mmCIF file of C-alpha atoms in Angstrom:
data_model
loop_
_atom_site.group_PDB
_atom_site.id
_atom_site.type_symbol
_atom_site.label_atom_id
_atom_site.label_comp_id
_atom_site.label_asym_id
_atom_site.label_seq_id
_atom_site.Cartn_x
_atom_site.Cartn_y
_atom_site.Cartn_z
ATOM 1 C CA ALA A 192 1.491 60.655 26.060
ATOM 2 C CA ALA A 193 -1.753 62.121 24.932
ATOM 3 C CA HIS A 194 -3.948 65.802 24.751
ATOM 4 C CA CYS A 195 -7.142 66.879 23.038
ATOM 5 C CA SER A 196 -5.047 70.255 21.976
ATOM 6 C CA SER A 197 -1.828 71.049 21.204
ATOM 7 C CA PRO A 198 -0.200 73.436 19.795
ATOM 8 C CA THR A 199 0.936 73.574 15.534
ATOM 9 C CA LYS A 200 3.831 75.418 15.876
ATOM 10 C CA LEU A 201 5.967 73.499 17.879
ATOM 11 C CA ARG A 202 9.002 74.197 16.734
ATOM 12 C CA GLY A 203 8.220 77.743 17.593
ATOM 13 C CA PHE A 204 6.186 81.046 16.613
ATOM 14 C CA ASP A 205 8.240 81.665 13.331
ATOM 15 C CA GLN A 206 8.003 77.877 12.004
ATOM 16 C CA PRO A 207 5.543 76.479 9.244
ATOM 17 C CA ALA A 208 3.008 74.435 11.776
ATOM 18 C CA GLU A 209 2.796 71.033 11.867
ATOM 19 C CA PRO A 210 -0.080 68.907 9.702
ATOM 20 C CA LEU A 211 -3.039 68.688 11.601
ATOM 21 C CA ILE A 212 -6.326 66.679 11.527
ATOM 22 C CA LEU A 213 -9.566 68.480 12.417
ATOM 23 C CA ARG A 214 -11.336 65.160 14.623
ATOM 24 C CA ASN A 215 -13.902 65.027 17.648
ATOM 25 C CA HIS A 216 -13.221 64.774 20.857
ATOM 26 C CA SER A 217 -12.538 61.828 22.042
ATOM 27 C CA GLU A 218 -14.400 60.973 25.043
ATOM 28 C CA SER A 219 -17.510 63.089 24.376
ATOM 29 C CA ALA A 220 -18.121 62.235 20.473
ATOM 30 C CA ILE A 221 -19.030 66.014 20.167
ATOM 31 C CA GLY A 222 -17.179 69.356 18.846
ATOM 32 C CA VAL A 223 -13.594 69.342 17.109
ATOM 33 C CA SER A 224 -10.327 68.905 18.339
ATOM 34 C CA PRO A 225 -6.739 68.935 16.546
ATOM 35 C CA GLN A 226 -4.681 65.823 15.395
ATOM 36 C CA VAL A 227 -1.579 67.072 15.489
ATOM 37 C CA LEU A 228 0.711 65.055 14.147
ATOM 38 C CA TRP A 229 4.063 65.587 15.667
ATOM 39 C CA PRO A 230 7.657 64.986 13.780
ATOM 40 C CA ALA A 231 8.684 61.283 14.470
ATOM 41 C CA ASP A 232 12.019 60.577 15.403
ATOM 42 C CA ALA A 233 12.185 63.856 16.970
ATOM 43 C CA GLU A 234 13.989 64.904 20.559
ATOM 44 C CA VAL A 235 11.476 65.619 23.098
ATOM 45 C CA THR A 236 11.548 66.630 26.836
ATOM 46 C CA VAL A 237 9.037 65.572 28.752
ATOM 47 C CA ALA A 238 7.808 66.964 32.154
ATOM 48 C CA ALA A 239 4.881 67.258 34.724
ATOM 49 C CA PHE A 240 4.781 68.834 37.770
ATOM 50 C CA HIS A 241 3.705 66.433 41.041
ATOM 51 C CA GLY A 242 2.849 68.877 43.914
ATOM 52 C CA PRO A 243 3.694 72.732 43.914
ATOM 53 C CA GLU A 244 7.089 72.337 44.357
ATOM 54 C CA ALA A 245 8.409 69.312 42.624
ATOM 55 C CA LEU A 246 8.389 69.271 38.884
ATOM 56 C CA TRP A 247 9.425 65.344 37.439
ATOM 57 C CA LEU A 248 11.688 65.693 33.868
ATOM 58 C CA GLY A 249 12.600 63.360 31.189
ATOM 59 C CA ARG A 250 14.176 62.856 27.738
ATOM 60 C CA GLY A 251 13.367 61.105 25.112
ATOM 61 C CA LYS A 252 12.751 60.454 20.821
ATOM 62 C CA LEU A 253 9.351 60.630 19.359
ATOM 63 C CA VAL A 254 8.587 56.715 18.116
ATOM 64 C CA ALA A 255 4.861 57.180 16.411
ATOM 65 C CA ASN A 256 1.756 58.976 16.202
ATOM 66 C CA ILE A 257 -0.787 57.447 18.016
ATOM 67 C CA ASP A 258 -4.434 57.074 16.273
ATOM 68 C CA THR A 259 -7.820 57.081 18.264
ATOM 69 C CA PRO A 260 -9.067 54.641 17.361
ATOM 70 C CA PRO A 261 -8.060 52.366 17.892
ATOM 71 C CA SER A 262 -6.285 53.467 21.053
ATOM 72 C CA GLY A 263 -7.597 55.111 23.226
ATOM 73 C CA GLY A 264 -7.516 58.577 25.163
ATOM 74 C CA CYS A 265 -6.211 61.781 23.447
ATOM 75 C CA ARG A 266 -6.999 63.069 20.229
ATOM 76 C CA THR A 267 -3.640 64.432 19.599
ATOM 77 C CA SER A 268 -1.759 60.570 21.295
ATOM 78 C CA VAL A 269 2.084 60.365 20.627
ATOM 79 C CA GLU A 270 4.771 57.029 21.611
ATOM 80 C CA ILE A 271 7.238 57.846 22.903
ATOM 81 C CA ALA A 272 10.741 56.088 23.992
ATOM 82 C CA MET A 273 12.535 57.731 27.133
ATOM 83 C CA ASP A 274 15.898 57.921 27.882
ATOM 84 C CA ASP A 275 16.695 56.259 31.374
ATOM 85 C CA CYS A 276 13.646 54.437 31.552
ATOM 86 C CA ARG A 277 14.248 52.142 34.290
ATOM 87 C CA ASP A 278 10.487 51.037 34.290
ATOM 88 C CA PRO A 279 7.897 51.358 31.503
ATOM 89 C CA ARG A 280 4.599 50.765 33.911
ATOM 90 C CA ASP A 281 5.494 53.523 35.439
ATOM 91 C CA VAL A 282 3.723 56.231 33.751
ATOM 92 C CA LYS A 283 3.494 59.205 36.001
ATOM 93 C CA GLY A 284 0.073 60.339 35.417
ATOM 94 C CA PHE A 285 -1.553 62.132 32.185
ATOM 95 C CA HIS A 286 -1.630 65.071 30.313
ATOM 96 C CA GLN A 287 2.381 65.598 31.055
ATOM 97 C CA ALA A 288 4.038 68.774 29.281
ATOM 98 C CA ILE A 289 5.595 67.496 25.913
ATOM 99 C CA ILE A 290 8.149 70.183 24.167
ATOM 100 C CA LEU A 291 10.059 69.415 21.058
ATOM 101 C CA GLY A 292 14.097 69.063 21.454
ATOM 102 C CA ASP A 293 16.081 68.975 24.637
ATOM 103 C CA VAL A 294 14.952 71.641 26.870
ATOM 104 C CA THR A 295 16.326 69.628 30.343
ATOM 105 C CA ARG A 296 18.377 71.858 30.701
ATOM 106 C CA GLN A 297 16.055 75.316 31.335
ATOM 107 C CA PHE A 298 13.702 73.222 33.611
ATOM 108 C CA GLN A 299 16.565 72.710 35.699
ATOM 109 C CA ALA A 300 17.498 76.320 35.528
ATOM 110 C CA TYR A 301 14.433 77.689 36.184
ATOM 111 C CA GLY A 302 13.691 74.579 39.551
ATOM 112 C CA GLU A 303 16.507 75.390 40.388
ATOM 113 C CA LEU A 304 15.581 79.324 40.418
ATOM 114 C CA ALA A 305 12.272 79.507 41.223
ATOM 115 C CA GLY A 306 12.786 76.701 44.346
ATOM 116 C CA ILE A 307 11.104 73.790 42.385
ATOM 117 C CA LYS A 308 12.611 70.518 42.893
ATOM 118 C CA VAL A 309 13.451 68.856 40.488
ATOM 119 C CA GLU A 310 13.683 64.949 39.731
ATOM 120 C CA PRO A 311 14.214 62.224 36.946
ATOM 121 C CA MET A 312 10.845 61.485 35.188
ATOM 122 C CA ALA A 313 12.689 57.555 34.649
#
């Protein structure tokens, strides 16, 4: 998963910021974009809307922060080992929301209240 912007206070507004490296924007090579270094071995929730009334939701563990270059893509890039991954080639598009910690239950409850179908990402 990757983004050219990322919050630094991944654990909450009242917690310390994660370290970051100021880089240029990956695709344009201009401006400034933070490469936020996410904590290794952290549990994460991954979510992505697909259509106005459906949400893919998954959980996994952060394996590594990925430098760009040598890999392509956005500055804050992380490798995630997804739980219950049936097909690693099925990446569900780009720019998923990544949240530190397991908040799948909260997303499922929100989906039920808002009439949004929550489907497994894997």
